[in-house]
mmCIF file of C-alpha atoms in Angstrom:
data_model
loop_
_atom_site.group_PDB
_atom_site.id
_atom_site.type_symbol
_atom_site.label_atom_id
_atom_site.label_comp_id
_atom_site.label_asym_id
_atom_site.label_seq_id
_atom_site.Cartn_x
_atom_site.Cartn_y
_atom_site.Cartn_z
ATOM 1 C CA UNK S 1 4.586 -5.293 20.333
ATOM 2 C CA UNK S 2 4.249 -7.447 17.333
ATOM 3 C CA UNK S 3 0.893 -7.220 15.241
ATOM 4 C CA UNK S 4 -0.229 -10.861 16.297
ATOM 5 C CA UNK S 5 -0.925 -9.118 19.855
ATOM 6 C CA UNK S 6 -2.722 -6.228 18.140
ATOM 7 C CA UNK S 7 -6.653 -6.633 18.464
ATOM 8 C CA UNK S 8 -6.893 -5.378 14.905
ATOM 9 C CA UNK S 9 -4.610 -8.190 13.541
ATOM 10 C CA UNK S 10 -7.768 -10.203 13.165
ATOM 11 C CA UNK S 11 -9.080 -7.897 10.305
ATOM 12 C CA UNK S 12 -5.996 -8.234 7.946
ATOM 13 C CA UNK S 13 -7.864 -10.301 5.667
ATOM 14 C CA UNK S 14 -10.709 -8.065 5.211
ATOM 15 C CA UNK S 15 -8.310 -5.176 5.230
ATOM 16 C CA UNK S 16 -6.313 -7.110 2.099
ATOM 17 C CA UNK S 17 -9.773 -7.797 0.334
ATOM 18 C CA UNK S 18 -11.155 -4.016 0.756
ATOM 19 C CA UNK S 19 -7.859 -2.576 -0.508
ATOM 20 C CA UNK S 20 -7.909 -5.048 -3.510
ATOM 21 C CA UNK S 21 -11.357 -4.600 -4.340
ATOM 22 C CA UNK S 22 -12.086 -0.754 -3.953
ATOM 23 C CA UNK S 23 -8.420 0.397 -4.736
ATOM 24 C CA UNK S 24 -8.797 2.991 -2.051
ATOM 25 C CA UNK S 25 -5.796 5.055 -0.636
ATOM 26 C CA UNK S 26 -7.251 6.442 2.394
ATOM 27 C CA UNK S 27 -6.485 4.498 5.302
ATOM 28 C CA UNK S 28 -9.683 6.310 7.397
ATOM 29 C CA UNK S 29 -11.882 4.904 4.283
ATOM 30 C CA UNK S 30 -10.400 1.514 4.537
ATOM 31 C CA UNK S 31 -11.024 1.246 8.092
ATOM 32 C CA UNK S 32 -14.453 2.472 7.888
ATOM 33 C CA UNK S 33 -15.338 -0.177 4.868
ATOM 34 C CA UNK S 34 -13.742 -3.046 6.873
ATOM 35 C CA UNK S 35 -16.231 -1.840 9.594
ATOM 36 C CA UNK S 36 -19.117 -1.848 7.247
ATOM 37 C CA UNK S 37 -18.098 -5.544 5.539
ATOM 38 C CA UNK S 38 -18.025 -7.054 8.886
ATOM 39 C CA UNK S 39 -20.969 -5.138 10.501
ATOM 40 C CA UNK S 40 -18.379 -3.745 13.265
ATOM 41 C CA UNK S 41 -19.155 -0.699 15.086
ATOM 42 C CA UNK S 42 -16.486 1.386 16.613
ATOM 43 C CA UNK S 43 -16.076 4.639 18.449
ATOM 44 C CA UNK S 44 -14.319 7.671 17.241
ATOM 45 C CA UNK S 45 -11.223 6.915 19.184
ATOM 46 C CA UNK S 46 -11.310 3.101 18.227
ATOM 47 C CA UNK S 47 -11.900 3.964 14.670
ATOM 48 C CA UNK S 48 -8.795 6.707 15.107
ATOM 49 C CA UNK S 49 -6.900 3.342 16.355
ATOM 50 C CA UNK S 50 -7.492 1.127 13.532
ATOM 51 C CA UNK S 51 -6.773 3.786 10.937
ATOM 52 C CA UNK S 52 -3.225 3.939 12.588
ATOM 53 C CA UNK S 53 -3.028 0.121 12.256
ATOM 54 C CA UNK S 54 -4.029 0.109 8.459
ATOM 55 C CA UNK S 55 -1.696 2.992 7.805
ATOM 56 C CA UNK S 56 1.286 0.966 9.871
ATOM 57 C CA UNK S 57 0.684 -2.607 8.116
ATOM 58 C CA UNK S 58 -1.171 -2.107 4.697
ATOM 59 C CA UNK S 59 1.969 -2.388 2.991
ATOM 60 C CA UNK S 60 3.042 -5.615 4.716
ATOM 61 C CA UNK S 61 -0.491 -7.009 4.322
ATOM 62 C CA UNK S 62 -0.262 -6.517 0.543
ATOM 63 C CA UNK S 63 3.412 -7.763 -0.036
ATOM 64 C CA UNK S 64 2.441 -10.925 1.975
ATOM 65 C CA UNK S 65 -0.517 -11.434 -0.568
ATOM 66 C CA UNK S 66 1.588 -10.469 -3.907
ATOM 67 C CA UNK S 67 4.567 -12.484 -2.570
ATOM 68 C CA UNK S 68 2.769 -15.802 -2.201
ATOM 69 C CA UNK S 69 0.575 -15.413 -5.329
ATOM 70 C CA UNK S 70 3.601 -14.644 -7.448
ATOM 71 C CA UNK S 71 5.481 -17.670 -5.730
ATOM 72 C CA UNK S 72 2.970 -20.345 -6.539
ATOM 73 C CA UNK S 73 2.223 -18.790 -9.758
ATOM 74 C CA UNK S 74 5.833 -19.316 -10.907
ATOM 75 C CA UNK S 75 5.340 -22.856 -9.882
ATOM 76 C CA UNK S 76 2.139 -23.471 -11.911
ATOM 77 C CA UNK S 77 0.417 -24.028 -8.318
ATOM 78 C CA UNK S 78 -2.983 -23.166 -7.279
ATOM 79 C CA UNK S 79 -2.384 -19.972 -4.806
ATOM 80 C CA UNK S 80 -5.225 -21.463 -2.672
ATOM 81 C CA UNK S 81 -3.757 -24.792 -2.081
ATOM 82 C CA UNK S 82 -0.521 -24.000 -0.381
ATOM 83 C CA UNK S 83 -0.791 -23.340 3.273
ATOM 84 C CA UNK S 84 2.813 -22.140 3.695
ATOM 85 C CA UNK S 85 6.294 -22.268 2.440
ATOM 86 C CA UNK S 86 10.216 -21.963 3.591
ATOM 87 C CA UNK S 87 11.979 -19.279 1.356
ATOM 88 C CA UNK S 88 15.567 -20.411 1.697
ATOM 89 C CA UNK S 89 18.845 -18.944 0.335
ATOM 90 C CA UNK S 90 22.436 -18.818 1.276
ATOM 91 C CA UNK S 91 22.082 -16.175 3.758
ATOM 92 C CA UNK S 92 18.680 -16.959 4.972
ATOM 93 C CA UNK S 93 15.876 -19.493 5.883
ATOM 94 C CA UNK S 94 12.328 -17.915 6.268
ATOM 95 C CA UNK S 95 9.036 -19.260 6.916
ATOM 96 C CA UNK S 96 6.352 -17.594 5.362
ATOM 97 C CA UNK S 97 2.319 -18.272 5.918
ATOM 98 C CA UNK S 98 -0.012 -18.185 2.925
ATOM 99 C CA UNK S 99 -2.638 -15.625 3.605
ATOM 100 C CA UNK S 100 -4.845 -16.825 0.414
ATOM 101 C CA UNK S 101 -4.934 -20.623 1.922
ATOM 102 C CA UNK S 102 -8.100 -22.005 1.906
ATOM 103 C CA UNK S 103 -8.581 -25.069 4.234
ATOM 104 C CA UNK S 104 -10.104 -27.790 2.891
ATOM 105 C CA UNK S 105 -13.715 -28.764 4.416
ATOM 106 C CA UNK S 106 -13.292 -32.133 6.111
ATOM 107 C CA UNK S 107 -15.814 -34.601 4.474
ATOM 108 C CA UNK S 108 -16.485 -32.553 1.733
ATOM 109 C CA UNK S 109 -17.814 -34.860 -1.218
ATOM 110 C CA UNK S 110 -16.143 -34.333 -4.442
ATOM 111 C CA UNK S 111 -19.186 -34.134 -6.287
ATOM 112 C CA UNK S 112 -17.819 -35.037 -9.719
ATOM 113 C CA UNK S 113 -16.873 -38.457 -8.768
ATOM 114 C CA UNK S 114 -20.677 -39.820 -8.134
ATOM 115 C CA UNK S 115 -21.967 -41.704 -11.005
ATOM 116 C CA UNK S 116 -25.808 -42.066 -10.111
ATOM 117 C CA UNK S 117 -26.224 -43.985 -13.388
ATOM 118 C CA UNK S 118 -24.260 -46.734 -12.080
ATOM 119 C CA UNK S 119 -26.382 -46.686 -8.878
ATOM 120 C CA UNK S 120 -29.626 -46.527 -10.248
ATOM 121 C CA UNK S 121 -29.677 -48.248 -13.673
ATOM 122 C CA UNK S 122 -30.222 -51.956 -12.139
ATOM 123 C CA UNK S 123 -32.622 -50.732 -9.711
ATOM 124 C CA UNK S 124 -35.338 -48.943 -11.606
ATOM 125 C CA UNK S 125 -38.015 -50.584 -13.479
ATOM 126 C CA UNK S 126 -39.218 -47.946 -16.242
ATOM 127 C CA UNK S 127 -42.809 -47.261 -16.154
ATOM 128 C CA UNK S 128 -44.165 -46.608 -19.692
ATOM 129 C CA UNK S 129 -47.246 -44.574 -19.618
ATOM 130 C CA UNK S 130 -50.023 -43.893 -22.315
ATOM 131 C CA UNK S 131 -49.025 -41.414 -24.750
ATOM 132 C CA UNK S 132 -51.501 -38.009 -24.473
ATOM 133 C CA UNK S 133 -51.756 -36.037 -27.771
ATOM 134 C CA UNK S 134 -49.680 -32.977 -27.139
ATOM 135 C CA UNK S 135 -51.698 -29.496 -27.636
ATOM 136 C CA UNK S 136 -50.107 -27.248 -30.046
ATOM 137 C CA UNK S 137 -52.113 -24.409 -28.188
ATOM 138 C CA UNK S 138 -49.898 -23.525 -25.480
ATOM 139 C CA UNK S 139 -48.044 -25.184 -22.366
ATOM 140 C CA UNK S 140 -48.405 -24.857 -18.539
ATOM 141 C CA UNK S 141 -45.606 -23.616 -16.097
ATOM 142 C CA UNK S 142 -45.019 -24.437 -12.421
ATOM 143 C CA UNK S 143 -42.082 -21.890 -10.805
ATOM 144 C CA UNK S 144 -40.854 -22.190 -7.641
ATOM 145 C CA UNK S 145 -37.780 -20.824 -5.945
ATOM 146 C CA UNK S 146 -35.798 -20.423 -2.598
ATOM 147 C CA UNK S 147 -36.935 -23.917 -1.111
ATOM 148 C CA UNK S 148 -33.823 -23.880 1.290
ATOM 149 C CA UNK S 149 -33.932 -27.289 2.431
ATOM 150 C CA UNK S 150 -32.349 -27.693 5.929
ATOM 151 C CA UNK S 151 -33.406 -24.077 6.871
ATOM 152 C CA UNK S 152 -33.967 -23.818 10.685
ATOM 153 C CA UNK S 153 -36.573 -20.844 11.031
ATOM 154 C CA UNK S 154 -36.854 -20.815 15.034
ATOM 155 C CA UNK S 155 -33.699 -22.190 16.545
ATOM 156 C CA UNK S 156 -34.587 -22.052 20.082
ATOM 157 C CA UNK S 157 -38.050 -21.647 20.213
ATOM 158 C CA UNK S 158 -37.953 -17.601 21.011
ATOM 159 C CA UNK S 159 -37.764 -16.299 17.507
ATOM 160 C CA UNK S 160 -39.829 -12.997 17.052
ATOM 161 C CA UNK S 161 -42.492 -14.772 15.120
ATOM 162 C CA UNK S 162 -43.288 -18.388 15.251
ATOM 163 C CA UNK S 163 -42.214 -20.748 12.488
ATOM 164 C CA UNK S 164 -41.422 -24.418 11.167
ATOM 165 C CA UNK S 165 -39.464 -25.794 8.379
ATOM 166 C CA UNK S 166 -38.888 -29.448 8.077
ATOM 167 C CA UNK S 167 -39.696 -32.306 5.686
ATOM 168 C CA UNK S 168 -43.399 -32.410 7.257
ATOM 169 C CA UNK S 169 -43.776 -28.809 6.190
ATOM 170 C CA UNK S 170 -42.265 -29.198 2.806
ATOM 171 C CA UNK S 171 -44.444 -32.164 1.923
ATOM 172 C CA UNK S 172 -47.577 -30.275 2.938
ATOM 173 C CA UNK S 173 -46.468 -27.218 0.764
ATOM 174 C CA UNK S 174 -45.726 -29.762 -2.144
ATOM 175 C CA UNK S 175 -49.100 -31.263 -1.810
ATOM 176 C CA UNK S 176 -50.856 -27.732 -1.891
ATOM 177 C CA UNK S 177 -48.934 -27.279 -5.263
ATOM 178 C CA UNK S 178 -49.907 -30.061 -6.994
ATOM 179 C CA UNK S 179 -53.495 -29.595 -6.242
ATOM 180 C CA UNK S 180 -53.410 -26.520 -7.418
ATOM 181 C CA UNK S 181 -51.653 -27.201 -10.577
ATOM 182 C CA UNK S 182 -54.113 -29.697 -11.559
ATOM 183 C CA UNK S 183 -56.888 -27.318 -10.529
ATOM 184 C CA UNK S 184 -55.366 -24.716 -13.093
ATOM 185 C CA UNK S 185 -54.085 -27.027 -15.757
ATOM 186 C CA UNK S 186 -54.760 -26.531 -19.063
ATOM 187 C CA UNK S 187 -52.351 -28.128 -21.201
ATOM 188 C CA UNK S 188 -50.647 -31.530 -21.730
ATOM 189 C CA UNK S 189 -46.936 -30.116 -21.592
ATOM 190 C CA UNK S 190 -45.509 -28.855 -18.074
ATOM 191 C CA UNK S 191 -42.447 -26.850 -17.564
ATOM 192 C CA UNK S 192 -40.984 -26.993 -14.064
ATOM 193 C CA UNK S 193 -38.525 -23.806 -13.151
ATOM 194 C CA UNK S 194 -36.632 -24.162 -9.891
ATOM 195 C CA UNK S 195 -34.859 -20.848 -9.606
ATOM 196 C CA UNK S 196 -32.206 -21.588 -7.132
ATOM 197 C CA UNK S 197 -31.365 -21.775 -3.290
ATOM 198 C CA UNK S 198 -32.959 -24.923 -3.584
ATOM 199 C CA UNK S 199 -30.827 -26.236 -0.586
ATOM 200 C CA UNK S 200 -30.068 -23.931 2.687
ATOM 201 C CA UNK S 201 -26.403 -24.720 2.315
ATOM 202 C CA UNK S 202 -23.520 -27.280 2.774
ATOM 203 C CA UNK S 203 -22.201 -27.820 6.260
ATOM 204 C CA UNK S 204 -24.444 -24.901 7.346
ATOM 205 C CA UNK S 205 -22.850 -22.150 5.329
ATOM 206 C CA UNK S 206 -23.321 -20.229 2.394
ATOM 207 C CA UNK S 207 -21.494 -20.578 -1.074
ATOM 208 C CA UNK S 208 -19.149 -18.005 -0.134
ATOM 209 C CA UNK S 209 -18.458 -19.476 3.244
ATOM 210 C CA UNK S 210 -18.878 -16.140 4.814
ATOM 211 C CA UNK S 211 -21.343 -16.961 7.761
ATOM 212 C CA UNK S 212 -22.975 -19.907 9.257
ATOM 213 C CA UNK S 213 -26.725 -20.846 9.079
ATOM 214 C CA UNK S 214 -29.012 -21.949 11.417
ATOM 215 C CA UNK S 215 -30.189 -25.381 10.090
ATOM 216 C CA UNK S 216 -32.178 -28.561 11.531
ATOM 217 C CA UNK S 217 -30.703 -31.131 9.100
ATOM 218 C CA UNK S 218 -27.129 -32.507 8.679
ATOM 219 C CA UNK S 219 -25.979 -32.633 4.538
ATOM 220 C CA UNK S 220 -27.172 -36.515 4.456
ATOM 221 C CA UNK S 221 -30.572 -35.515 5.781
ATOM 222 C CA UNK S 222 -31.036 -32.606 3.559
ATOM 223 C CA UNK S 223 -29.713 -34.284 0.529
ATOM 224 C CA UNK S 224 -32.495 -37.162 1.384
ATOM 225 C CA UNK S 225 -35.218 -34.938 2.024
ATOM 226 C CA UNK S 226 -34.733 -32.956 -1.140
ATOM 227 C CA UNK S 227 -34.117 -35.852 -3.582
ATOM 228 C CA UNK S 228 -37.657 -37.190 -1.956
ATOM 229 C CA UNK S 229 -39.355 -33.950 -2.677
ATOM 230 C CA UNK S 230 -38.288 -33.699 -6.453
ATOM 231 C CA UNK S 231 -39.313 -37.259 -7.066
ATOM 232 C CA UNK S 232 -42.631 -37.118 -5.383
ATOM 233 C CA UNK S 233 -43.500 -33.884 -7.066
ATOM 234 C CA UNK S 234 -42.884 -36.052 -10.611
ATOM 235 C CA UNK S 235 -44.569 -39.387 -9.588
ATOM 236 C CA UNK S 236 -47.755 -37.113 -8.179
ATOM 237 C CA UNK S 237 -47.835 -34.964 -11.872
ATOM 238 C CA UNK S 238 -46.559 -37.413 -14.837
ATOM 239 C CA UNK S 239 -50.214 -39.411 -14.760
ATOM 240 C CA UNK S 240 -51.631 -35.750 -15.996
ATOM 241 C CA UNK S 241 -49.185 -34.750 -18.513
ATOM 242 C CA UNK S 242 -47.649 -36.192 -21.733
ATOM 243 C CA UNK S 243 -44.570 -34.190 -21.176
ATOM 244 C CA UNK S 244 -42.695 -32.445 -18.266
ATOM 245 C CA UNK S 245 -39.363 -30.675 -18.564
ATOM 246 C CA UNK S 246 -37.591 -29.576 -15.505
ATOM 247 C CA UNK S 247 -35.192 -26.458 -15.432
ATOM 248 C CA UNK S 248 -32.991 -26.418 -12.411
ATOM 249 C CA UNK S 249 -30.526 -23.429 -11.548
ATOM 250 C CA UNK S 250 -27.338 -24.293 -9.591
ATOM 251 C CA UNK S 251 -25.503 -21.130 -9.560
ATOM 252 C CA UNK S 252 -27.336 -19.354 -6.632
ATOM 253 C CA UNK S 253 -25.770 -18.053 -3.137
ATOM 254 C CA UNK S 254 -26.857 -20.819 -1.063
ATOM 255 C CA UNK S 255 -27.109 -24.243 -2.953
ATOM 256 C CA UNK S 256 -24.441 -24.301 -5.553
ATOM 257 C CA UNK S 257 -22.323 -27.521 -5.836
ATOM 258 C CA UNK S 258 -24.889 -29.248 -3.029
ATOM 259 C CA UNK S 259 -28.032 -28.203 -5.336
ATOM 260 C CA UNK S 260 -26.010 -29.825 -8.428
ATOM 261 C CA UNK S 261 -25.582 -33.070 -6.724
ATOM 262 C CA UNK S 262 -29.342 -33.346 -5.665
ATOM 263 C CA UNK S 263 -30.501 -32.358 -9.057
ATOM 264 C CA UNK S 264 -27.966 -34.759 -10.863
ATOM 265 C CA UNK S 265 -29.350 -37.992 -8.661
ATOM 266 C CA UNK S 266 -32.957 -36.686 -9.668
ATOM 267 C CA UNK S 267 -32.131 -36.396 -13.541
ATOM 268 C CA UNK S 268 -30.590 -39.977 -13.232
ATOM 269 C CA UNK S 269 -33.351 -41.448 -11.481
ATOM 270 C CA UNK S 270 -36.511 -40.069 -13.111
ATOM 271 C CA UNK S 271 -35.407 -40.028 -16.485
ATOM 272 C CA UNK S 272 -34.718 -43.956 -16.254
ATOM 273 C CA UNK S 273 -38.154 -44.184 -14.473
ATOM 274 C CA UNK S 274 -40.116 -42.257 -17.108
ATOM 275 C CA UNK S 275 -38.042 -42.471 -20.382
ATOM 276 C CA UNK S 276 -39.288 -39.815 -22.980
ATOM 277 C CA UNK S 277 -41.797 -38.352 -20.650
ATOM 278 C CA UNK S 278 -39.775 -36.459 -18.085
ATOM 279 C CA UNK S 279 -36.612 -34.119 -18.881
ATOM 280 C CA UNK S 280 -34.118 -32.540 -16.434
ATOM 281 C CA UNK S 281 -32.052 -29.671 -17.138
ATOM 282 C CA UNK S 282 -29.235 -28.535 -14.497
ATOM 283 C CA UNK S 283 -28.543 -24.937 -15.580
ATOM 284 C CA UNK S 284 -24.852 -24.173 -14.256
ATOM 285 C CA UNK S 285 -24.562 -20.740 -15.649
ATOM 286 C CA UNK S 286 -25.719 -17.647 -14.177
ATOM 287 C CA UNK S 287 -28.053 -16.967 -16.802
ATOM 288 C CA UNK S 288 -29.660 -19.272 -19.506
ATOM 289 C CA UNK S 289 -32.606 -19.472 -21.535
ATOM 290 C CA UNK S 290 -34.847 -21.803 -23.672
ATOM 291 C CA UNK S 291 -37.600 -20.951 -26.188
ATOM 292 C CA UNK S 292 -41.289 -22.784 -26.171
ATOM 293 C CA UNK S 293 -43.355 -22.863 -29.447
ATOM 294 C CA UNK S 294 -40.954 -20.295 -31.104
ATOM 295 C CA UNK S 295 -43.257 -17.669 -29.186
ATOM 296 C CA UNK S 296 -41.654 -17.466 -26.009
ATOM 297 C CA UNK S 297 -38.320 -16.983 -24.778
ATOM 298 C CA UNK S 298 -37.520 -17.744 -20.956
ATOM 299 C CA UNK S 299 -34.466 -16.615 -19.331
ATOM 300 C CA UNK S 300 -34.030 -18.022 -15.951
ATOM 301 C CA UNK S 301 -31.691 -17.224 -13.195
ATOM 302 C CA UNK S 302 -31.503 -16.879 -9.224
ATOM 303 C CA UNK S 303 -30.665 -13.046 -9.035
ATOM 304 C CA UNK S 304 -27.213 -13.624 -7.186
ATOM 305 C CA UNK S 305 -24.343 -16.154 -8.021
ATOM 306 C CA UNK S 306 -22.128 -18.016 -5.951
ATOM 307 C CA UNK S 307 -19.042 -15.643 -5.899
ATOM 308 C CA UNK S 308 -18.810 -13.021 -8.626
ATOM 309 C CA UNK S 309 -21.742 -10.455 -7.762
ATOM 310 C CA UNK S 310 -21.172 -8.134 -4.696
ATOM 311 C CA UNK S 311 -24.771 -7.454 -4.765
ATOM 312 C CA UNK S 312 -27.854 -9.432 -6.076
ATOM 313 C CA UNK S 313 -30.347 -8.272 -8.581
ATOM 314 C CA UNK S 314 -32.875 -5.972 -7.020
ATOM 315 C CA UNK S 315 -36.734 -7.055 -7.166
ATOM 316 C CA UNK S 316 -37.058 -3.202 -8.327
ATOM 317 C CA UNK S 317 -35.193 -3.139 -11.814
ATOM 318 C CA UNK S 318 -33.033 -0.371 -12.458
ATOM 319 C CA UNK S 319 -30.782 0.758 -15.179
ATOM 320 C CA UNK S 320 -27.994 -1.388 -14.462
ATOM 321 C CA UNK S 321 -29.802 -4.499 -14.447
ATOM 322 C CA UNK S 322 -31.686 -3.625 -17.793
ATOM 323 C CA UNK S 323 -28.175 -3.054 -19.435
ATOM 324 C CA UNK S 324 -27.167 -6.384 -17.969
ATOM 325 C CA UNK S 325 -30.250 -8.322 -19.304
ATOM 326 C CA UNK S 326 -30.351 -6.331 -22.630
ATOM 327 C CA UNK S 327 -26.693 -7.166 -23.294
ATOM 328 C CA UNK S 328 -27.446 -10.770 -22.656
ATOM 329 C CA UNK S 329 -30.476 -10.753 -24.942
ATOM 330 C CA UNK S 330 -28.272 -9.084 -27.654
ATOM 331 C CA UNK S 331 -25.240 -11.215 -27.491
ATOM 332 C CA UNK S 332 -27.428 -14.526 -27.547
ATOM 333 C CA UNK S 333 -29.640 -13.085 -30.405
ATOM 334 C CA UNK S 334 -32.903 -13.779 -28.623
ATOM 335 C CA UNK S 335 -35.054 -10.782 -29.566
ATOM 336 C CA UNK S 336 -37.226 -10.903 -32.771
ATOM 337 C CA UNK S 337 -40.555 -9.413 -33.743
ATOM 338 C CA UNK S 338 -43.411 -11.003 -31.907
ATOM 339 C CA UNK S 339 -41.029 -13.067 -29.518
ATOM 340 C CA UNK S 340 -42.083 -12.558 -25.760
ATOM 341 C CA UNK S 341 -39.122 -12.332 -23.628
ATOM 342 C CA UNK S 342 -39.598 -13.219 -19.817
ATOM 343 C CA UNK S 343 -36.546 -12.601 -17.112
ATOM 344 C CA UNK S 344 -37.374 -14.709 -14.206
ATOM 345 C CA UNK S 345 -35.446 -14.775 -10.871
ATOM 346 C CA UNK S 346 -35.606 -15.826 -7.410
ATOM 347 C CA UNK S 347 -33.432 -14.691 -4.600
ATOM 348 C CA UNK S 348 -35.444 -11.394 -3.482
ATOM 349 C CA UNK S 349 -38.277 -13.714 -1.972
ATOM 350 C CA UNK S 350 -40.673 -11.462 -3.234
ATOM 351 C CA UNK S 351 -43.528 -11.472 -5.971
ATOM 352 C CA UNK S 352 -42.902 -8.616 -8.178
ATOM 353 C CA UNK S 353 -43.796 -8.385 -12.247
ATOM 354 C CA UNK S 354 -42.727 -5.444 -14.613
ATOM 355 C CA UNK S 355 -43.808 -5.511 -17.728
ATOM 356 C CA UNK S 356 -42.905 -1.973 -18.936
ATOM 357 C CA UNK S 357 -39.337 -1.620 -17.869
ATOM 358 C CA UNK S 358 -38.278 -2.433 -21.334
ATOM 359 C CA UNK S 359 -39.426 -3.055 -24.899
ATOM 360 C CA UNK S 360 -37.180 -6.231 -25.126
ATOM 361 C CA UNK S 361 -38.028 -8.189 -22.011
ATOM 362 C CA UNK S 362 -40.259 -8.544 -19.058
ATOM 363 C CA UNK S 363 -38.786 -8.797 -15.703
ATOM 364 C CA UNK S 364 -40.466 -11.316 -13.230
ATOM 365 C CA UNK S 365 -39.539 -11.842 -9.502
ATOM 366 C CA UNK S 366 -41.199 -14.913 -7.456
ATOM 367 C CA UNK S 367 -41.818 -15.788 -3.943
ATOM 368 C CA UNK S 368 -39.711 -17.742 -1.550
ATOM 369 C CA UNK S 369 -41.303 -21.348 -1.708
ATOM 370 C CA UNK S 370 -40.304 -21.452 2.004
ATOM 371 C CA UNK S 371 -41.272 -19.373 5.101
ATOM 372 C CA UNK S 372 -38.894 -16.217 5.824
ATOM 373 C CA UNK S 373 -35.722 -16.951 7.861
ATOM 374 C CA UNK S 374 -35.317 -15.755 11.280
ATOM 375 C CA UNK S 375 -32.880 -13.306 10.174
ATOM 376 C CA UNK S 376 -35.437 -11.929 7.454
ATOM 377 C CA UNK S 377 -38.342 -11.868 9.921
ATOM 378 C CA UNK S 378 -35.957 -9.831 12.468
ATOM 379 C CA UNK S 379 -34.353 -7.437 10.341
ATOM 380 C CA UNK S 380 -37.255 -7.015 7.766
ATOM 381 C CA UNK S 381 -40.630 -8.311 8.438
ATOM 382 C CA UNK S 382 -42.661 -11.687 8.870
ATOM 383 C CA UNK S 383 -43.083 -11.765 4.777
ATOM 384 C CA UNK S 384 -45.113 -13.681 2.433
ATOM 385 C CA UNK S 385 -44.219 -16.966 0.448
ATOM 386 C CA UNK S 386 -45.606 -19.097 -2.369
ATOM 387 C CA UNK S 387 -45.323 -19.916 -5.636
ATOM 388 C CA UNK S 388 -46.562 -19.332 -9.244
ATOM 389 C CA UNK S 389 -48.363 -21.556 -11.914
ATOM 390 C CA UNK S 390 -49.169 -19.923 -15.563
ATOM 391 C CA UNK S 391 -50.869 -21.127 -18.759
ATOM 392 C CA UNK S 392 -48.971 -19.928 -21.940
ATOM 393 C CA UNK S 393 -51.163 -19.754 -24.714
ATOM 394 C CA UNK S 394 -49.717 -19.524 -28.474
ATOM 395 C CA UNK S 395 -51.442 -16.173 -28.844
ATOM 396 C CA UNK S 396 -49.189 -14.513 -26.424
ATOM 397 C CA UNK S 397 -51.625 -14.580 -23.585
ATOM 398 C CA UNK S 398 -50.516 -15.887 -20.203
ATOM 399 C CA UNK S 399 -52.903 -16.795 -17.069
ATOM 400 C CA UNK S 400 -51.355 -16.436 -13.869
ATOM 401 C CA UNK S 401 -52.211 -18.268 -10.727
ATOM 402 C CA UNK S 402 -50.107 -17.228 -7.734
ATOM 403 C CA UNK S 403 -50.474 -19.085 -4.459
ATOM 404 C CA UNK S 404 -49.536 -17.420 -1.206
ATOM 405 C CA UNK S 405 -49.092 -19.604 1.860
#
């Protein structure tokens, strides 16, 4: 019987990935790791049967992988773009399927070719506002993360906990955030930090395209909703601040290029509309930083990237995370006496601050702006959501104003 008729043949891609990632030699352990990766439960006899399949076929699986890679590499061709190939010689003609081929997504936009400047420049009348003297005593900061535009939290009306997340609810929360900011405003300069996962996912999938996400918007609706959200935020706040700087993370595990294209449109539009008043930065690195008043260094990241990290940064810091952040600080020469370094992240959907984990930096987790998904509510609990607004003073003091929805 050929391996195509075996029930285990559909797991060959996972077998290959486990062997390459872990270098395991035990067939039983490879089988167990595949089950863990795909969340499969097998009986003792089924696991033994699966182990036998791994033993019999792992060499062929790896040979297929290495053969296709070497063939395309020798021709200077991207290994993931070749669906199959013919290997012909004087004695044989062999058709080979490439196990590394990635099928292009139908209708997937090439974000690099969209020129928003040419779209907006003749349609926007710049608004010139009166200059308010900038206070040198400090700055304000609005931090939000994990908005997940397009996420459906109750697909069929039978979720464990009721919930709703659409454009109406998004705008309700935005209005609350704006009022909270104006209520606690202290300075004339505002930094706005979007810590990633702003969009729920392109085509209802995460960046790694490993599983589908329940959503209530198509790509076009999600784009329009997200762009309106960001523009409305600035339109509402700009009369009260002399300067607004928006920092937006796009290397995350849900948004990725989708978030980049939304922020690219936002940047072009809003900087044309409010010249010299609003600056929009799009952060494509996993971790990046900026200085304010030569007193504060803010390092921002989502907490999990689009493809490299197997596990995200945990809300409770550990030695591995301390080492990673400390190395980043040292490599970029960020630490100096009197400098306050904050490491800010999202992803965990938890509000947790650790100021004593290191003598170099503080570790700050921020809650999700969106309500929890049905998956989170079912597997964990109906968790909190919110945002943070802060006043930073030149003397190193910080006033924190958290809002919980």
